[in-house]
Tab-separated table of C-alpha atoms in Angstrom:
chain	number	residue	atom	x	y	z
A	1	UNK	CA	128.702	58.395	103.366
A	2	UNK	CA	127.008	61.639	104.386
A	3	UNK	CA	123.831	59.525	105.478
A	4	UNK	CA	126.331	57.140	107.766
A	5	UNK	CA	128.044	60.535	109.260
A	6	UNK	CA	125.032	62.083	110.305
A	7	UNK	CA	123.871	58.526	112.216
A	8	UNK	CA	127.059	58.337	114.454
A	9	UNK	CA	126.606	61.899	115.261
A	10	UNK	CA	123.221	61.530	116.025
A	11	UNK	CA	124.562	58.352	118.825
A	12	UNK	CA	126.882	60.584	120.120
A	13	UNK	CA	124.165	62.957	121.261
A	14	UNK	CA	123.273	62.422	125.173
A	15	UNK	CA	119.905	64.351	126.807
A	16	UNK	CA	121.019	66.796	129.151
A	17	UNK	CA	117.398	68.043	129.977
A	18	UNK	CA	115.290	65.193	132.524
A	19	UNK	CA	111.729	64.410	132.290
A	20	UNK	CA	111.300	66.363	135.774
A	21	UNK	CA	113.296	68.933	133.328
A	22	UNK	CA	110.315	68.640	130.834
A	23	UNK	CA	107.657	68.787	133.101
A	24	UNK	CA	108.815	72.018	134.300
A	25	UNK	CA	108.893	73.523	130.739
A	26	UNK	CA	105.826	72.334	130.035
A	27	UNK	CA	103.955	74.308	132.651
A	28	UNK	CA	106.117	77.138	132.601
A	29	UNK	CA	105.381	77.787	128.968
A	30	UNK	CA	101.718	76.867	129.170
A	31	UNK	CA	101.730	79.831	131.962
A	32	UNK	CA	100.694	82.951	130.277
A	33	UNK	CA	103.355	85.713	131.399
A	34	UNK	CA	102.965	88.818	129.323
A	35	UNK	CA	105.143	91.741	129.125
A	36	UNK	CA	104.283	93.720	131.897
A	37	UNK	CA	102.275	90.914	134.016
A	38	UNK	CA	105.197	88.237	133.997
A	39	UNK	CA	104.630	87.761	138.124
A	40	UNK	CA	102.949	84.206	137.279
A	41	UNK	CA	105.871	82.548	135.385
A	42	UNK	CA	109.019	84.175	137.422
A	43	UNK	CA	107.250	82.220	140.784
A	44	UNK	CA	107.238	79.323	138.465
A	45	UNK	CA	110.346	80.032	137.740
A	46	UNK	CA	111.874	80.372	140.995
A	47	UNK	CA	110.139	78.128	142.750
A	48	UNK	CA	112.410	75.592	140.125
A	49	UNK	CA	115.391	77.134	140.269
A	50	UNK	CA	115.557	77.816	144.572
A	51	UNK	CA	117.636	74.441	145.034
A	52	UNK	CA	120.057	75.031	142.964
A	53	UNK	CA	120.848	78.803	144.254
A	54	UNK	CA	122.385	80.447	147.798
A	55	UNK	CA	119.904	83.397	147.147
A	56	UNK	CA	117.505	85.697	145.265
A	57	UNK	CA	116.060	88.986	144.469
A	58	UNK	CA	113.212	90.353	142.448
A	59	UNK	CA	112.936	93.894	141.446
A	60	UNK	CA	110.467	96.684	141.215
A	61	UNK	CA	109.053	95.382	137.728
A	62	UNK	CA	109.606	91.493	137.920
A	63	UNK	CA	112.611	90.564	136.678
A	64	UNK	CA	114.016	87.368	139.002
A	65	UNK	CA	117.387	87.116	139.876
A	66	UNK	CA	118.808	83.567	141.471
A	67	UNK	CA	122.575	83.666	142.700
A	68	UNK	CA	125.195	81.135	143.446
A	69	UNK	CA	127.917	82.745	145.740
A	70	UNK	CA	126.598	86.182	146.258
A	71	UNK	CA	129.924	87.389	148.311
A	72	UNK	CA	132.339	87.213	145.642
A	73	UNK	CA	133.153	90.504	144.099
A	74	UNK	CA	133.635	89.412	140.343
A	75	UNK	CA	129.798	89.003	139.071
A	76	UNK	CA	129.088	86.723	135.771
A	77	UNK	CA	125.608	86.918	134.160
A	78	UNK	CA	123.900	84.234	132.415
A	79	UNK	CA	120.394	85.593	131.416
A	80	UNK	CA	117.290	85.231	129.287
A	81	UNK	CA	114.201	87.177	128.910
A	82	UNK	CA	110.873	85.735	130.360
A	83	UNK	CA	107.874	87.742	129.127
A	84	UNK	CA	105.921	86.897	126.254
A	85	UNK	CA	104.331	88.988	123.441
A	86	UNK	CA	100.527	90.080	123.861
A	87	UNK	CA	97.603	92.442	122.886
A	88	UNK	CA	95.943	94.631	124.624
A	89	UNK	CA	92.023	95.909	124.520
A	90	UNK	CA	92.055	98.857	122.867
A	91	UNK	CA	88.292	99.906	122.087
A	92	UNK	CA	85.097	98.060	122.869
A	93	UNK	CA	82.159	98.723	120.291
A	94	UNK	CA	78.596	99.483	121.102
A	95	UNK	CA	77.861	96.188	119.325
A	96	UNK	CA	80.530	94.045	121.638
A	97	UNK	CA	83.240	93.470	119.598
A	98	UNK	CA	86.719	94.180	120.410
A	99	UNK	CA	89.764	95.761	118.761
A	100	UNK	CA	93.213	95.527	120.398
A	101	UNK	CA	96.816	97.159	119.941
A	102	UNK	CA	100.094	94.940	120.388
A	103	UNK	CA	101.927	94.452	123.465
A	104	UNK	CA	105.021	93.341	122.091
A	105	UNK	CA	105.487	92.470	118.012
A	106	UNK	CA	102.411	90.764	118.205
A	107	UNK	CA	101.537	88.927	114.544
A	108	UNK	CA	98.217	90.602	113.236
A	109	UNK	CA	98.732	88.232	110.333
A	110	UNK	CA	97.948	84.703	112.497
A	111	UNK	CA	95.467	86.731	114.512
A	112	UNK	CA	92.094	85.368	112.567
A	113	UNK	CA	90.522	82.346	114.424
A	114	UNK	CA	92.967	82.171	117.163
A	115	UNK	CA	90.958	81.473	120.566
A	116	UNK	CA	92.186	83.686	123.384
A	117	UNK	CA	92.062	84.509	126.858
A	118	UNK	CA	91.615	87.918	127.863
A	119	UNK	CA	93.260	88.924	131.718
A	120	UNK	CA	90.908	90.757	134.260
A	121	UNK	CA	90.894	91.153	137.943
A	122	UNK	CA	87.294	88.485	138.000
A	123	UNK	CA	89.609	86.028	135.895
A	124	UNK	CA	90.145	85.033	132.394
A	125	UNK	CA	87.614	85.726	130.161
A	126	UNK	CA	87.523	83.485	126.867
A	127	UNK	CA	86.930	85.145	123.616
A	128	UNK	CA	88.417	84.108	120.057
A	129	UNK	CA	89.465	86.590	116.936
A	130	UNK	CA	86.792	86.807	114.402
A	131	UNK	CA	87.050	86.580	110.506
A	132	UNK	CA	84.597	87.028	108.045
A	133	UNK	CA	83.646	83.706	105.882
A	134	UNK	CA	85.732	82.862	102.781
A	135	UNK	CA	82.131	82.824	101.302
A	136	UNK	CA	81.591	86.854	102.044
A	137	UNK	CA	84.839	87.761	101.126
A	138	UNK	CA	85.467	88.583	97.243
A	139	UNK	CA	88.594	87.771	95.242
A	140	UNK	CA	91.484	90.525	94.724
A	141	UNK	CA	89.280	92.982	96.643
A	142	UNK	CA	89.186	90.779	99.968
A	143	UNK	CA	91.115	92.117	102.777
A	144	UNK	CA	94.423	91.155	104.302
A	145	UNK	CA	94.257	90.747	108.434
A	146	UNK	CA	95.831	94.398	109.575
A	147	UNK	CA	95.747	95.903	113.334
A	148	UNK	CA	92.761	98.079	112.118
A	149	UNK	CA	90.465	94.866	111.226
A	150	UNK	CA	91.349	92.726	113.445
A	151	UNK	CA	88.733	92.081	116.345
A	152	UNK	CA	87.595	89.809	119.601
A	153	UNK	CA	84.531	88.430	119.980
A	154	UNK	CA	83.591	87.633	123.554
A	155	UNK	CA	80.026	86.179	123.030
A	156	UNK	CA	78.652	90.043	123.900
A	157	UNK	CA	76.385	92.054	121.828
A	158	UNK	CA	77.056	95.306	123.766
A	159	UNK	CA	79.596	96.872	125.543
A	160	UNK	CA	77.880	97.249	128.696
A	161	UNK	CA	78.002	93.132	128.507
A	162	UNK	CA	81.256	93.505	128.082
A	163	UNK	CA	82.466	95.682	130.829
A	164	UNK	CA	80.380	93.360	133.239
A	165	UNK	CA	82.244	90.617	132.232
A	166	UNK	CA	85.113	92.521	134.438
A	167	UNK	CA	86.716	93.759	130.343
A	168	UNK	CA	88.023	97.188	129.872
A	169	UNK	CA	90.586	98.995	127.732
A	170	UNK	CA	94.122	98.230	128.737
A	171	UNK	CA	93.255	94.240	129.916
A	172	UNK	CA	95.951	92.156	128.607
A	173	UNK	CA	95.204	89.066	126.061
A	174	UNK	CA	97.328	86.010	125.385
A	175	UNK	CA	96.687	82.937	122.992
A	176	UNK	CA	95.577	79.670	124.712
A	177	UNK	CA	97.644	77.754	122.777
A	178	UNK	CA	99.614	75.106	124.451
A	179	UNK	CA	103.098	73.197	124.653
A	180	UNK	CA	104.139	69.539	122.870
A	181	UNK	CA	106.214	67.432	121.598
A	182	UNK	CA	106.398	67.180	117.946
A	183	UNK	CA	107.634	63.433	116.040
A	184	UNK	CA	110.295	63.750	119.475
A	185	UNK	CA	112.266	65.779	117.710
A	186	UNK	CA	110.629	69.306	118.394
A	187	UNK	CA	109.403	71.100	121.554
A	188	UNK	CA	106.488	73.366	120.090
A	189	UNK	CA	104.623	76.303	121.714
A	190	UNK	CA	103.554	79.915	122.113
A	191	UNK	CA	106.477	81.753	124.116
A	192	UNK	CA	108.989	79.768	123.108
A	193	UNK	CA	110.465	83.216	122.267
A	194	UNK	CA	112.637	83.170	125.135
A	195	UNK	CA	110.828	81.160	128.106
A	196	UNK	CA	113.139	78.736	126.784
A	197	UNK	CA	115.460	80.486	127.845
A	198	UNK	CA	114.570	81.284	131.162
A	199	UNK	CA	114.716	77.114	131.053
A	200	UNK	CA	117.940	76.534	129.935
A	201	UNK	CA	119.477	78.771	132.153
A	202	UNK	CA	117.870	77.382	135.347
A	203	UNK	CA	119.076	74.009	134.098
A	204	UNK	CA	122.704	75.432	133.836
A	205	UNK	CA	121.986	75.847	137.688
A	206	UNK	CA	121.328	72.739	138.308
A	207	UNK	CA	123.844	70.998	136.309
A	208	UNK	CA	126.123	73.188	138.730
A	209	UNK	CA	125.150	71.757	142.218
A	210	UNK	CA	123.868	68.014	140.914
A	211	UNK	CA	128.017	67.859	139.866
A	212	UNK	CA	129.011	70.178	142.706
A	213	UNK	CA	131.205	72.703	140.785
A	214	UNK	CA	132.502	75.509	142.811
A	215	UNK	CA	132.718	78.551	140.681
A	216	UNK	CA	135.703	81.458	141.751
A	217	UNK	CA	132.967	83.781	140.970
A	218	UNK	CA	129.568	84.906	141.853
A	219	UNK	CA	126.708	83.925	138.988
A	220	UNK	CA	123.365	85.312	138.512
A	221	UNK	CA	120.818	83.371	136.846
A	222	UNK	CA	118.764	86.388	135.451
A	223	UNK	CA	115.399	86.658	133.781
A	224	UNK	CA	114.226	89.548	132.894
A	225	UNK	CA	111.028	91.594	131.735
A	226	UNK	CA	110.151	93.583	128.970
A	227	UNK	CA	112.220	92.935	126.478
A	228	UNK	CA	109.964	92.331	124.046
A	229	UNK	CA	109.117	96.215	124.185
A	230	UNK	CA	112.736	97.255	124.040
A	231	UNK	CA	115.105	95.405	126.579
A	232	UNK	CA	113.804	96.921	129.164
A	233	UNK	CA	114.238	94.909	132.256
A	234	UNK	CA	117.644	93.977	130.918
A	235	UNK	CA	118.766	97.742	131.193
A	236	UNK	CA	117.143	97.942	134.899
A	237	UNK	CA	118.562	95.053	136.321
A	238	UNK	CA	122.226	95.214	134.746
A	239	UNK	CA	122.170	98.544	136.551
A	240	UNK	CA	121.312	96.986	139.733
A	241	UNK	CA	123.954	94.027	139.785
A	242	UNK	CA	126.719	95.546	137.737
A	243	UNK	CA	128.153	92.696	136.274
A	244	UNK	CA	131.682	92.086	135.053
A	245	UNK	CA	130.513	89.563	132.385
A	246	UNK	CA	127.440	88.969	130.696
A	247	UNK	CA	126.777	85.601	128.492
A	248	UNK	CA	122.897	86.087	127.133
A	249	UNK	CA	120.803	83.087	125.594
A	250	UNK	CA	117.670	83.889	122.923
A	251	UNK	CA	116.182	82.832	120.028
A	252	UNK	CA	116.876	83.309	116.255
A	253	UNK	CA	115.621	82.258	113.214
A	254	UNK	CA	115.431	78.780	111.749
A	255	UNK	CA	116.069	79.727	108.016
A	256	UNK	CA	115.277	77.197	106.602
A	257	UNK	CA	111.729	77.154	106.251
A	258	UNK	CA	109.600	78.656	102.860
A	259	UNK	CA	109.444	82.751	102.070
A	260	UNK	CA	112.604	83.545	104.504
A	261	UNK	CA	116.095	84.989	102.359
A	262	UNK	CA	118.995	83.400	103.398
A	263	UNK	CA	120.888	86.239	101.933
A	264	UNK	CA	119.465	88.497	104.031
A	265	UNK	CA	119.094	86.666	107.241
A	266	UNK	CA	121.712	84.189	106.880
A	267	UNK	CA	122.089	80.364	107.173
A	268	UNK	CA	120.822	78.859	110.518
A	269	UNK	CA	118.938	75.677	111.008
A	270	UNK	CA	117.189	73.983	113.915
A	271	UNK	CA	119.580	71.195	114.877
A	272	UNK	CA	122.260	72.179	114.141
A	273	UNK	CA	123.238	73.501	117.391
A	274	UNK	CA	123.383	76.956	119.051
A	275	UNK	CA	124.027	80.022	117.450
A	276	UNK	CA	127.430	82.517	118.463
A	277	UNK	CA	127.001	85.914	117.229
A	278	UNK	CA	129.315	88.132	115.750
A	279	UNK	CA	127.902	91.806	116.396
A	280	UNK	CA	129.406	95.218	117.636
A	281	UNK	CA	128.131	94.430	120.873
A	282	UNK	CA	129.479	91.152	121.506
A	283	UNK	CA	132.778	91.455	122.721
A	284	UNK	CA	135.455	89.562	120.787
A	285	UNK	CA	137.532	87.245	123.379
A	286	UNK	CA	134.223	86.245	125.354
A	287	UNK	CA	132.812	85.193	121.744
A	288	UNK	CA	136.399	83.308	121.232
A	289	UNK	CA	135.870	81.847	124.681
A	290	UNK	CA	132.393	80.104	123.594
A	291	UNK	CA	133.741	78.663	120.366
A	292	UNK	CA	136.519	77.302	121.873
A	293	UNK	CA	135.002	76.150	124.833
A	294	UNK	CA	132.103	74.571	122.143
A	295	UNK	CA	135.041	73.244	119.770
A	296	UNK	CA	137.120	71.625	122.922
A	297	UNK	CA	133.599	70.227	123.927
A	298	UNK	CA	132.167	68.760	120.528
A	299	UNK	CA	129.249	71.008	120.725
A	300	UNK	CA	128.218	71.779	117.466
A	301	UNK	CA	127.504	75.834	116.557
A	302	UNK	CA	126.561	77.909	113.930
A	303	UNK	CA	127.837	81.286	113.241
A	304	UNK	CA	125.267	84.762	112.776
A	305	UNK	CA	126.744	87.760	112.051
A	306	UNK	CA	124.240	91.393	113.121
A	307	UNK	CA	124.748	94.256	111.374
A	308	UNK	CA	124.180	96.987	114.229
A	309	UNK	CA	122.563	95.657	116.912
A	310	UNK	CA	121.767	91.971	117.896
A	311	UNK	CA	118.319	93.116	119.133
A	312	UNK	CA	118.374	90.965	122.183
A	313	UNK	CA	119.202	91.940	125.834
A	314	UNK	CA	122.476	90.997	125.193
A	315	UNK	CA	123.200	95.160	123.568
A	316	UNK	CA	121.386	96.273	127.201
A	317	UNK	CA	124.012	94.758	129.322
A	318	UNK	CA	127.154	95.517	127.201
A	319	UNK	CA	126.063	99.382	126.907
A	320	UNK	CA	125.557	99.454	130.504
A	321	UNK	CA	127.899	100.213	134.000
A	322	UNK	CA	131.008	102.110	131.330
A	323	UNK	CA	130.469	98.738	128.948
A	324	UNK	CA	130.236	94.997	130.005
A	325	UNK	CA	132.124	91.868	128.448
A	326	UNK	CA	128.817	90.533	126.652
A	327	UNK	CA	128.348	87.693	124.478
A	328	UNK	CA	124.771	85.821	122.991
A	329	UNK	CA	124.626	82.332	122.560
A	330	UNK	CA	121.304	81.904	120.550
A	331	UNK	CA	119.066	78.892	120.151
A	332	UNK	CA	117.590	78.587	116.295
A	333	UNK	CA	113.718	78.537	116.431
A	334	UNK	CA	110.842	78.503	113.433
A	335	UNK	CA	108.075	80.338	113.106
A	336	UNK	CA	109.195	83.141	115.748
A	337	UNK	CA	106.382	85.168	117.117
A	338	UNK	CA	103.444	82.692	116.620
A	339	UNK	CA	101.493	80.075	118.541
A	340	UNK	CA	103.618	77.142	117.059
A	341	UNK	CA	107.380	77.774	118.095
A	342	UNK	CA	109.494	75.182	117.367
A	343	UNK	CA	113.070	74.515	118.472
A	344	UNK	CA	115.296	71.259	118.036
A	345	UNK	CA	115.825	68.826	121.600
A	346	UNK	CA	118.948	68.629	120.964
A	347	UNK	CA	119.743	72.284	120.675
A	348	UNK	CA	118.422	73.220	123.699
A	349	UNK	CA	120.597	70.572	124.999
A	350	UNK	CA	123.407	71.586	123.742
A	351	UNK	CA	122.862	75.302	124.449
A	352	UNK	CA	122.625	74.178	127.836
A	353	UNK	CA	126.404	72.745	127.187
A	354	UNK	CA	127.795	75.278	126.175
A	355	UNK	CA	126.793	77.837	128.729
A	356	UNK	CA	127.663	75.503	131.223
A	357	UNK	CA	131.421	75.128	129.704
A	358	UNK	CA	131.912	78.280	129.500
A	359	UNK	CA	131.215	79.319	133.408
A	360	UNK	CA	133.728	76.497	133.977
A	361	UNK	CA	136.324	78.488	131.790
A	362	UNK	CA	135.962	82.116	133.067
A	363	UNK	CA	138.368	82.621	135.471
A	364	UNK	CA	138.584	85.372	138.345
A	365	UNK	CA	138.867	88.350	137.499
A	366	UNK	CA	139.608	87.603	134.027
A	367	UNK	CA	140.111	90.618	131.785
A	368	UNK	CA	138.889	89.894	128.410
A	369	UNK	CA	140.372	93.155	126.830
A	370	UNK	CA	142.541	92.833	124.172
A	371	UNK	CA	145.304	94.758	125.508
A	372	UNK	CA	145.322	97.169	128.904
């Protein structure tokens, strides 16, 4: 019975993202845009999004704003974040060899044998993390992969090799690692963690003109910079537009998967559709708004509740202009923070759905305090 339940909701299911959609994602996550050098990925970015917007800005540090109806006074925010974790060079050896510190929570623990490409101003330079054999490396004594032993190799044998190369301390390194399609059920990749974001907003934009909704309020299609480092381009640009409603879109966990505590971080699965979270700095009737608007829909959604913070841009714009209607609408994702992110088709469909739903339910003006 459970088995025949699960087929006819499967048939009910209908693609919101194209195959011009997919292409897009494809080369926009493929793009390396670290935090702190995401310029690459927001003209990527843009350069999708400009026909389904009146307007845009960037500001001083990158973050990309696209807006539909700029004049109106009341300002709704749907936003992701668009930079990706990194590593920087930290110290070059007399020998060649080179040891980094994290840009972003980095995952020294997948580090060993990744190939990489390190960022100068002559181009990428290709280099791969090192590991000593399983052969040299002895039982219970053997080490663990930490930040301290963790090192590139370039193909240098001195540092003077690899400064020519165009290499010095502070040039930013990404993994090469690349987008697909896994058993058409999973989009995997590096970045996932939130480009796909970034995505799923744009296409909220173009769902809006391809049906030709008019909206009684202005929207900005916002993705910032530097969250992974502490929300930082959230908190710059939420200054800058002063929003009177904020819905945010990340990632959070798949739980699902081996060595994670469910009692500790709760129940989610890929799949099973976005993610509403209940957290001090969501505020209460925008939450409402989603689940109804997902309930009156039939767009499936879990439930996450955060104990102080939600940790996601979504705390930077309801802290910000004397406190801002905020809400996150999260898509589940496993294996967060490595090279093989992977998050459900159909959630980022229906993610898409539900932010969409939701613009088409805020009113004007609309005061979402519980009592004035």
């Amino acid at each position: 019975m459970a088995k025949k339940k699960e087929e006819e909701n499967k048939k009910k299911h209908v693609p919101v993202v194209t195959k011009k959609s997919i292409q897009f994602l494809e080369k926009y996550i493929n793009n390396p845009a670290p935090t702190g050098y995401e310029w690459e990925g927001q003209k990527l970015w843009l350069d999708y999004l400009k026909p389904y917007i009146d307007e845009h800005f960037i500001d001083n540090y990158g973050t990309a704003v696209g807006v539909i109806n700029p004049k109106a006074s009341y300002k709704v925010v749907i936003e992701a974040h668009a930079d990706e974790i990194s590593w920087y060079v930290n110290y070059i050896t007399s020998d060649g060899l080179i040891y980094v510190i994290r840009n972003g929570g980095s995952d020294h623990q997948i580090a060993p044998s990744k190939r990489v490409n390190i960022h100068t101003e002559k181009g990428l330079v290709k280099a791969v993390f090192g590991w000593p054999a399983i052969h040299t490396r002895h039982g219970d004594k053997e080490q663990a992969p930490e930040l301290k032993n963790i090192f590139l190799d370039c193909g240098c044998t001195t540092k003077e090799e690899v400064e020519k190369l165009g290499i010095h301390v502070g040039c930013v390194i990404t993994y090469e690692d690349e987008f697909m399609v896994l058993n058409d059920r999973y989009y995997v990749g590096r970045a996932l963690d939130n480009r796909v974001g970034g995505f799923m907003i744009a296409e909220v934009a173009r769902l809006l003109k391809e049906n030709k909704k008019k909206l009684p309020f202005g929207l900005y299609i916002v993705n910032s910079v530097q969250e992974e480092i502490g929300l930082r381009g959230a908190e710059m640009i939420a200054q800058r537009i002063k929003p009177n409603v904020a819905i945010v879109t990340d990632v959070t966990h798949d739980t699902t998967t081996p060595m994670i505590n469910k009692i500790i971080q709760g129940d989610l699965s890929a799949g099973k559709g976005p993610v509403v979270s209940y957290a001090p700095a969501v505020q209460t009737n925008l939450n409402k708004l989603l689940i109804k608007t997902a309930e009156k829909n039939d767009i499936p959604f879990q439930r996450q509740a955060s104990s102080r913070s939600t940790g996601t841009d979504t705390d930077a714009f309801a802290y910000s202009n004397g406190g801002v209607p905020s809400a996150l609408i999260s898509l589940p994702l496993r294996y967060m923070h490595t090279t093989v992110e992977m998050v459900h088709k159909e959630d980022v469909d229906n993610v898409i759905s539900l932010i969409y739903q939701s613009l088409l339910n805020i009113k004007a003006d609309q005061d979402f305090r519980e009592f004035s």
